[in-house]
Short mmCIF file of N, CA and C in Angstrom, two decimals:
data_model
loop_
_atom_site.label_atom_id
_atom_site.label_comp_id
_atom_site.label_asym_id
_atom_site.label_seq_id
_atom_site.Cartn_x
_atom_site.Cartn_y
_atom_site.Cartn_z
N UNK A 16 -24.70 -51.96 -11.34
CA UNK A 16 -23.96 -50.01 -11.61
C UNK A 16 -22.97 -49.96 -10.43
N UNK A 17 -22.25 -49.33 -11.08
CA UNK A 17 -20.76 -48.49 -9.60
C UNK A 17 -20.78 -47.18 -9.47
N UNK A 18 -20.50 -46.46 -8.71
CA UNK A 18 -20.65 -45.05 -8.56
C UNK A 18 -19.27 -45.30 -7.89
N UNK A 19 -19.46 -43.93 -7.12
CA UNK A 19 -17.80 -43.13 -6.37
C UNK A 19 -18.49 -42.36 -5.80
N UNK A 20 -18.57 -42.06 -4.47
CA UNK A 20 -19.77 -40.99 -3.74
C UNK A 20 -18.10 -40.48 -3.00
N UNK A 21 -18.40 -38.95 -2.78
CA UNK A 21 -17.14 -38.42 -2.29
C UNK A 21 -17.37 -37.97 -1.07
N UNK A 22 -17.06 -37.62 -0.05
CA UNK A 22 -16.93 -36.75 1.35
C UNK A 22 -16.08 -36.54 2.69
N UNK A 23 -15.92 -35.79 2.50
CA UNK A 23 -15.04 -34.92 3.55
C UNK A 23 -14.58 -35.98 4.37
N UNK A 24 -13.56 -36.19 5.39
CA UNK A 24 -13.49 -37.22 6.26
C UNK A 24 -13.16 -36.83 7.87
N UNK A 25 -12.95 -35.47 7.67
CA UNK A 25 -12.85 -34.91 8.78
C UNK A 25 -13.32 -33.21 8.61
N UNK A 26 -13.18 -32.69 10.37
CA UNK A 26 -14.08 -31.29 9.84
C UNK A 26 -15.78 -31.78 11.06
N UNK A 27 -16.45 -30.09 11.19
CA UNK A 27 -17.49 -30.20 11.66
C UNK A 27 -19.02 -31.25 10.87
N UNK A 28 -18.52 -31.06 9.74
CA UNK A 28 -19.60 -32.02 9.19
C UNK A 28 -18.92 -33.11 8.07
N UNK A 29 -18.08 -33.63 8.90
CA UNK A 29 -16.61 -34.99 8.02
C UNK A 29 -17.55 -35.75 8.14
N UNK A 30 -18.05 -36.49 7.60
CA UNK A 30 -17.61 -38.26 8.15
C UNK A 30 -17.15 -39.13 7.46
N UNK A 31 -16.28 -39.97 8.22
CA UNK A 31 -14.95 -41.35 7.04
C UNK A 31 -15.57 -41.86 7.13
N UNK A 32 -14.42 -42.75 6.27
CA UNK A 32 -14.86 -44.48 6.23
C UNK A 32 -15.21 -45.55 7.77
N UNK A 33 -14.49 -44.97 8.13
CA UNK A 33 -14.16 -45.83 9.40
C UNK A 33 -15.78 -45.63 10.10
N UNK A 34 -16.31 -44.55 10.05
CA UNK A 34 -17.18 -44.06 11.27
C UNK A 34 -18.25 -44.88 10.43
N UNK A 35 -18.37 -45.19 9.22
CA UNK A 35 -19.63 -46.03 8.35
C UNK A 35 -19.37 -47.57 8.94
N UNK A 36 -17.65 -48.09 9.02
CA UNK A 36 -17.94 -49.46 9.39
C UNK A 36 -18.51 -49.08 10.73
N UNK A 37 -17.81 -48.23 11.93
CA UNK A 37 -18.90 -48.32 13.15
C UNK A 37 -20.64 -48.10 12.97
N UNK A 38 -21.06 -47.61 12.24
CA UNK A 38 -22.17 -47.69 11.85
C UNK A 38 -23.34 -49.09 11.27
N UNK A 39 -22.35 -48.90 10.36
CA UNK A 39 -22.88 -50.42 9.74
C UNK A 39 -24.00 -49.79 8.03
N UNK A 40 -24.46 -48.96 8.79
CA UNK A 40 -25.30 -47.63 7.30
C UNK A 40 -25.24 -46.55 8.40
N UNK A 41 -26.16 -45.43 6.56
CA UNK A 41 -25.71 -44.91 7.28
C UNK A 41 -26.59 -44.23 5.78
N UNK A 42 -27.17 -43.34 6.17
CA UNK A 42 -28.05 -42.06 4.77
C UNK A 42 -27.10 -40.91 4.43
N UNK A 43 -26.56 -41.55 2.72
CA UNK A 43 -25.88 -40.46 1.88
C UNK A 43 -26.56 -39.12 1.78
N UNK A 44 -25.88 -38.07 2.36
CA UNK A 44 -26.91 -37.14 1.70
C UNK A 44 -25.94 -35.73 2.15
N UNK A 45 -26.45 -34.63 1.66
CA UNK A 45 -25.44 -32.95 1.72
C UNK A 45 -25.25 -32.97 -0.01
N UNK A 46 -25.74 -33.60 -0.85
CA UNK A 46 -25.31 -33.10 -2.41
C UNK A 46 -26.27 -32.41 -2.75
N UNK A 47 -25.92 -31.25 -3.00
CA UNK A 47 -26.33 -30.46 -4.34
C UNK A 47 -26.40 -30.18 -5.25
N UNK A 48 -25.16 -30.37 -6.05
CA UNK A 48 -25.32 -30.61 -7.65
C UNK A 48 -26.00 -31.51 -8.68
N UNK A 49 -26.49 -30.47 -9.17
CA UNK A 49 -27.38 -30.74 -10.23
C UNK A 49 -26.75 -32.07 -10.73
N UNK A 50 -25.92 -32.42 -11.46
CA UNK A 50 -25.28 -33.68 -12.68
C UNK A 50 -25.16 -35.17 -10.20
N UNK A 51 -24.47 -34.58 -9.98
CA UNK A 51 -23.91 -35.70 -9.24
C UNK A 51 -26.07 -35.58 -7.95
N UNK A 52 -27.01 -34.62 -8.56
CA UNK A 52 -28.36 -34.77 -7.64
C UNK A 52 -28.57 -36.52 -9.17
N UNK A 53 -28.68 -35.67 -10.48
CA UNK A 53 -29.02 -36.66 -11.09
C UNK A 53 -28.65 -38.23 -11.24
N UNK A 54 -26.97 -38.47 -10.49
CA UNK A 54 -26.66 -39.67 -10.66
C UNK A 54 -27.00 -40.56 -9.44
N UNK A 55 -27.36 -40.02 -8.62
CA UNK A 55 -28.11 -40.15 -7.22
C UNK A 55 -29.91 -41.05 -7.53
N UNK A 56 -29.80 -40.05 -7.89
CA UNK A 56 -31.18 -40.86 -9.24
C UNK A 56 -31.26 -41.74 -10.00
N UNK A 57 -30.11 -42.53 -10.09
CA UNK A 57 -30.16 -43.27 -11.12
C UNK A 57 -29.60 -44.78 -10.30
N UNK A 58 -29.47 -43.55 -8.51
CA UNK A 58 -29.32 -45.12 -7.80
C UNK A 58 -30.02 -45.84 -7.79
N UNK A 59 -29.45 -47.73 -7.47
CA UNK A 59 -30.65 -49.05 -7.44
C UNK A 59 -29.53 -49.21 -6.32
N UNK A 60 -30.77 -50.06 -4.96
CA UNK A 60 -30.46 -51.20 -3.92
C UNK A 60 -29.30 -51.95 -4.86
N UNK A 61 -28.30 -52.81 -3.93
CA UNK A 61 -27.37 -53.08 -5.21
C UNK A 61 -26.33 -53.15 -5.25
N UNK A 62 -25.86 -51.79 -5.86
CA UNK A 62 -25.47 -50.92 -6.79
C UNK A 62 -23.99 -50.76 -5.77
N UNK A 63 -22.79 -51.19 -6.14
CA UNK A 63 -21.37 -51.00 -5.25
C UNK A 63 -21.47 -48.79 -5.39
N UNK A 64 -21.21 -49.35 -3.81
CA UNK A 64 -20.09 -47.59 -3.96
C UNK A 64 -19.02 -46.99 -3.26
N UNK A 65 -18.02 -46.73 -4.35
CA UNK A 65 -16.63 -45.92 -4.15
C UNK A 65 -16.76 -45.05 -2.62
N UNK A 66 -16.65 -45.41 -1.68
CA UNK A 66 -16.32 -44.24 -0.41
C UNK A 66 -14.80 -43.90 -1.10
N UNK A 67 -15.03 -41.87 -0.99
CA UNK A 67 -13.15 -41.23 -1.40
C UNK A 67 -13.85 -40.55 -0.60
N UNK A 68 -12.93 -40.46 0.61
CA UNK A 68 -12.35 -38.92 0.86
C UNK A 68 -11.35 -38.17 0.06
N UNK A 69 -12.52 -37.00 0.45
CA UNK A 69 -11.73 -35.15 -0.33
C UNK A 69 -11.11 -34.91 0.39
N UNK A 70 -10.50 -33.29 0.39
CA UNK A 70 -9.87 -32.96 1.29
C UNK A 70 -8.59 -32.96 1.11
N UNK A 71 -8.12 -32.96 2.05
CA UNK A 71 -6.19 -33.14 2.48
C UNK A 71 -6.15 -35.22 1.27
N UNK A 72 -6.92 -36.28 2.00
CA UNK A 72 -6.69 -37.22 1.46
C UNK A 72 -6.32 -37.66 0.27
N UNK A 73 -7.58 -37.63 -0.41
CA UNK A 73 -8.28 -37.61 -1.89
C UNK A 73 -8.00 -38.84 -2.09
N UNK A 74 -8.55 -39.74 -1.74
CA UNK A 74 -8.62 -41.03 -2.19
C UNK A 74 -9.29 -41.99 -2.26
N UNK A 75 -9.88 -43.17 -2.66
CA UNK A 75 -10.73 -44.29 -2.54
C UNK A 75 -10.10 -44.91 -1.66
N UNK A 76 -11.59 -45.26 -0.50
CA UNK A 76 -10.76 -45.54 0.82
C UNK A 76 -11.38 -47.20 1.05
N UNK A 77 -12.53 -47.32 0.39
CA UNK A 77 -13.53 -48.49 0.98
C UNK A 77 -14.65 -49.00 -0.37
N UNK A 78 -15.71 -49.38 -0.22
CA UNK A 78 -16.87 -49.77 -1.26
C UNK A 78 -18.12 -49.60 0.31
N UNK A 79 -18.72 -49.24 0.20
CA UNK A 79 -19.99 -49.44 0.22
C UNK A 79 -21.57 -49.53 -0.95
N UNK A 80 -22.62 -50.51 0.47
CA UNK A 80 -23.47 -51.00 -0.90
C UNK A 80 -24.62 -49.66 -1.04
N UNK A 81 -25.42 -49.85 -1.65
CA UNK A 81 -26.55 -48.81 -1.72
C UNK A 81 -27.85 -49.80 -1.64
N UNK A 82 -28.93 -49.63 -0.50
CA UNK A 82 -29.59 -50.21 0.28
C UNK A 82 -30.98 -49.42 -0.12
N UNK A 83 -31.27 -48.37 -0.84
CA UNK A 83 -32.31 -47.89 -0.74
C UNK A 83 -32.27 -47.71 -2.64
N UNK A 84 -34.03 -47.14 -2.67
CA UNK A 84 -34.33 -46.31 -4.18
C UNK A 84 -33.95 -44.93 -3.42
N UNK A 85 -33.63 -43.78 -4.15
CA UNK A 85 -33.49 -42.48 -3.89
C UNK A 85 -34.93 -42.30 -3.32
N UNK A 86 -35.14 -41.41 -2.17
CA UNK A 86 -35.85 -40.91 -1.90
C UNK A 86 -35.13 -39.05 -1.39
N UNK A 87 -36.72 -38.33 -1.55
CA UNK A 87 -36.02 -37.03 -0.97
C UNK A 87 -35.91 -36.83 0.79
N UNK A 88 -35.07 -36.28 0.80
CA UNK A 88 -34.08 -35.67 1.67
C UNK A 88 -35.36 -34.90 2.91
N UNK A 89 -34.55 -35.71 4.14
CA UNK A 89 -36.21 -35.44 4.79
C UNK A 89 -35.25 -34.08 5.64
N UNK A 90 -34.61 -33.64 5.48
CA UNK A 90 -33.77 -32.20 6.18
C UNK A 90 -33.56 -31.48 5.30
N UNK A 91 -34.31 -31.66 3.75
CA UNK A 91 -34.30 -30.40 2.90
C UNK A 91 -35.79 -29.54 2.62
N UNK A 92 -35.98 -29.19 2.54
CA UNK A 92 -37.81 -28.13 2.22
C UNK A 92 -37.82 -28.60 0.44
N UNK A 93 -36.60 -28.78 -0.08
CA UNK A 93 -36.61 -28.58 -1.46
C UNK A 93 -36.82 -30.60 -1.62
N UNK A 94 -37.90 -30.71 -2.57
CA UNK A 94 -37.80 -32.58 -2.81
C UNK A 94 -36.73 -32.79 -3.68
N UNK A 95 -36.06 -31.98 -4.85
CA UNK A 95 -35.54 -32.21 -5.38
C UNK A 95 -33.60 -32.98 -4.97
N UNK A 96 -33.95 -32.51 -4.42
CA UNK A 96 -32.85 -33.17 -3.05
C UNK A 96 -32.76 -34.77 -2.70
N UNK A 97 -32.08 -35.46 -2.85
CA UNK A 97 -32.38 -37.13 -2.88
C UNK A 97 -30.96 -36.82 -2.05
N UNK A 98 -31.60 -38.09 -1.53
CA UNK A 98 -30.79 -39.13 -0.42
C UNK A 98 -30.47 -40.73 -1.16
N UNK A 99 -29.96 -41.56 -0.25
CA UNK A 99 -30.30 -43.11 -0.36
C UNK A 99 -29.28 -43.18 0.83
N UNK A 100 -30.06 -44.45 0.70
CA UNK A 100 -29.50 -45.46 2.41
C UNK A 100 -28.03 -46.38 1.58
N UNK A 101 -27.16 -46.64 2.30
CA UNK A 101 -26.21 -47.21 2.42
C UNK A 101 -25.49 -48.40 3.56
N UNK A 102 -24.66 -49.09 2.65
CA UNK A 102 -24.11 -49.85 4.19
C UNK A 102 -23.05 -49.96 3.85
N UNK A 103 -22.55 -50.33 5.26
CA UNK A 103 -20.98 -50.66 4.69
C UNK A 103 -20.47 -52.24 4.53
N UNK A 104 -19.19 -52.40 3.28
CA UNK A 104 -19.56 -53.50 3.04
C UNK A 104 -17.80 -54.07 3.17
N UNK A 105 -16.54 -53.04 2.42
CA UNK A 105 -15.14 -53.53 3.29
C UNK A 105 -14.43 -52.41 3.21
N UNK A 106 -13.30 -51.99 3.64
CA UNK A 106 -11.86 -51.63 2.68
C UNK A 106 -11.72 -51.91 2.02
N UNK A 107 -10.31 -50.71 1.67
CA UNK A 107 -9.76 -51.27 0.75
C UNK A 107 -8.82 -51.88 1.18
N UNK A 108 -7.61 -52.27 0.85
CA UNK A 108 -6.62 -52.84 1.70
C UNK A 108 -4.92 -52.04 1.58
N UNK A 109 -5.83 -51.10 0.13
CA UNK A 109 -4.80 -49.92 -0.36
C UNK A 109 -5.41 -48.65 -0.10
N UNK A 110 -5.47 -47.93 0.29
CA UNK A 110 -6.19 -46.20 -0.65
C UNK A 110 -5.58 -46.41 -1.76
N UNK A 111 -6.26 -45.76 -2.88
CA UNK A 111 -6.24 -45.73 -4.23
C UNK A 111 -6.18 -44.08 -4.32
N UNK A 112 -4.85 -43.84 -4.06
CA UNK A 112 -5.11 -41.49 -4.23
C UNK A 112 -5.22 -41.68 -5.59
N UNK A 113 -6.25 -39.78 -6.08
CA UNK A 113 -6.53 -39.38 -6.73
C UNK A 113 -5.03 -38.98 -7.85
N UNK A 114 -3.38 -38.80 -7.05
CA UNK A 114 -2.20 -38.78 -7.45
C UNK A 114 -2.31 -40.00 -8.36
N UNK A 115 -2.29 -41.11 -7.74
CA UNK A 115 -2.26 -43.27 -8.60
C UNK A 115 -3.11 -42.40 -9.83
N UNK A 116 -4.22 -41.93 -9.82
CA UNK A 116 -4.88 -42.35 -10.90
C UNK A 116 -5.02 -41.17 -12.19
N UNK A 117 -4.19 -39.88 -11.74
CA UNK A 117 -4.24 -38.81 -12.90
C UNK A 117 -2.98 -39.59 -14.11
N UNK A 118 -2.27 -39.86 -12.92
CA UNK A 118 -0.93 -40.65 -13.57
C UNK A 118 -1.17 -41.83 -14.61
N UNK A 119 -2.21 -42.16 -14.53
CA UNK A 119 -2.64 -43.68 -15.22
C UNK A 119 -3.22 -43.30 -16.53
N UNK A 120 -2.45 -43.32 -17.62
CA UNK A 120 -3.73 -42.67 -18.90
C UNK A 120 -4.52 -43.66 -19.26
N UNK A 121 -4.92 -44.37 -18.52
CA UNK A 121 -6.49 -45.36 -18.41
C UNK A 121 -7.62 -44.85 -17.44
N UNK A 122 -7.81 -44.17 -16.81
CA UNK A 122 -8.42 -43.41 -15.67
C UNK A 122 -8.74 -41.22 -16.80
N UNK A 123 -8.07 -41.08 -17.62
CA UNK A 123 -7.96 -39.41 -17.90
C UNK A 123 -9.75 -39.41 -18.57
N UNK A 124 -10.21 -40.26 -19.15
CA UNK A 124 -11.72 -39.65 -18.77
C UNK A 124 -12.93 -39.97 -18.54
N UNK A 125 -12.61 -40.43 -17.28
CA UNK A 125 -13.14 -40.36 -16.04
C UNK A 125 -13.53 -39.03 -15.39
N UNK A 126 -14.54 -39.11 -15.19
CA UNK A 126 -15.23 -38.34 -14.01
C UNK A 126 -14.23 -37.20 -13.13
N UNK A 127 -13.80 -38.69 -12.52
CA UNK A 127 -13.07 -37.96 -11.54
C UNK A 127 -11.35 -36.95 -11.64
N UNK A 128 -11.32 -37.63 -12.87
CA UNK A 128 -10.11 -36.87 -13.11
C UNK A 128 -10.49 -35.65 -13.80
N UNK A 129 -11.32 -35.42 -15.52
CA UNK A 129 -12.46 -34.11 -16.01
C UNK A 129 -12.93 -33.24 -15.39
N UNK A 130 -13.86 -33.84 -14.35
CA UNK A 130 -14.87 -32.81 -13.37
C UNK A 130 -15.13 -32.98 -11.77
N UNK A 131 -13.32 -32.90 -11.65
CA UNK A 131 -12.88 -32.92 -10.02
C UNK A 131 -13.65 -32.57 -8.96
N UNK A 132 -14.61 -31.49 -8.96
CA UNK A 132 -15.89 -31.07 -7.62
C UNK A 132 -16.55 -32.33 -7.30
N UNK A 133 -17.39 -33.03 -8.80
CA UNK A 133 -18.92 -33.37 -8.85
C UNK A 133 -18.32 -34.72 -7.26
N UNK A 134 -19.28 -34.76 -6.87
CA UNK A 134 -19.35 -35.51 -5.36
C UNK A 134 -20.21 -36.77 -5.50
N UNK A 135 -20.67 -36.77 -6.94
CA UNK A 135 -21.21 -37.87 -6.71
C UNK A 135 -21.34 -38.78 -8.27
N UNK A 136 -20.82 -39.67 -8.90
CA UNK A 136 -20.27 -39.82 -10.54
C UNK A 136 -20.80 -41.80 -10.31
N UNK A 137 -20.63 -42.45 -11.95
CA UNK A 137 -20.76 -43.38 -12.52
C UNK A 137 -18.81 -43.88 -12.11
N UNK A 138 -19.13 -45.21 -12.29
CA UNK A 138 -17.75 -45.59 -12.77
C UNK A 138 -17.75 -46.75 -13.05
N UNK A 139 -17.55 -46.84 -14.32
CA UNK A 139 -17.32 -48.14 -15.39
C UNK A 139 -16.64 -48.99 -14.97
N UNK A 140 -17.44 -50.40 -16.03
CA UNK A 140 -17.08 -51.34 -14.92
C UNK A 140 -16.04 -51.44 -15.41
N UNK A 141 -14.49 -50.93 -15.97
CA UNK A 141 -13.12 -50.57 -16.24
C UNK A 141 -11.72 -50.45 -14.68
N UNK A 142 -13.11 -49.39 -14.90
CA UNK A 142 -12.17 -48.44 -14.29
C UNK A 142 -12.44 -48.99 -13.16
N UNK A 143 -14.11 -49.51 -12.65
CA UNK A 143 -14.40 -49.94 -10.87
C UNK A 143 -13.05 -51.22 -10.83
N UNK A 144 -13.00 -52.38 -12.26
CA UNK A 144 -12.10 -53.47 -11.48
C UNK A 144 -10.55 -52.51 -11.54
N UNK A 145 -10.15 -51.64 -11.88
CA UNK A 145 -8.60 -51.04 -11.97
C UNK A 145 -8.23 -50.77 -11.02
N UNK A 146 -9.22 -50.34 -9.83
CA UNK A 146 -9.33 -49.40 -8.64
C UNK A 146 -8.84 -50.26 -7.32
N UNK A 147 -10.02 -51.14 -8.00
CA UNK A 147 -9.71 -52.92 -6.53
C UNK A 147 -9.02 -53.40 -6.52
N UNK A 148 -8.01 -53.20 -7.91
CA UNK A 148 -6.96 -54.29 -8.26
C UNK A 148 -5.37 -53.38 -7.65
N UNK A 149 -5.72 -51.83 -7.74
CA UNK A 149 -4.77 -50.90 -7.39
C UNK A 149 -4.87 -51.01 -5.60
N UNK A 150 -5.92 -51.34 -5.43
CA UNK A 150 -6.47 -50.98 -3.80
C UNK A 150 -6.46 -52.45 -3.03
N UNK A 151 -6.32 -53.63 -4.11
CA UNK A 151 -5.73 -54.72 -3.84
C UNK A 151 -6.34 -56.22 -3.31
N UNK A 152 -8.16 -55.42 -3.62
CA UNK A 152 -9.55 -56.35 -3.41
C UNK A 152 -9.11 -57.28 -4.59
#
């Protein structure tokens, strides 16, 4: 499956794609929205994820891969808050902005456009391929 996961790239809780590249891998955490958690529980090792910078950037910048099954967040007291481990795969040669996607009618039914605050969502294969083509991969 294909996913998109959002992250604020700067600020005190920020974590950007370049940091993931340096680290090589990380635990994807901090998700509390029920629908986003539902999506995370469906993630499997080997799934590919578009890394999306939120905030002022609002753009897909790279690809990471899920390397673990979902498991309870060790920093949370509530087991419903799950995390997955991910690893860096590659950067898009050209970031794909939210504005570009909004202008393309083929993206209009995707959750990124319809539920803009959702931090984790599936990416239909057709949309995945379009984003990679726009990102010059």
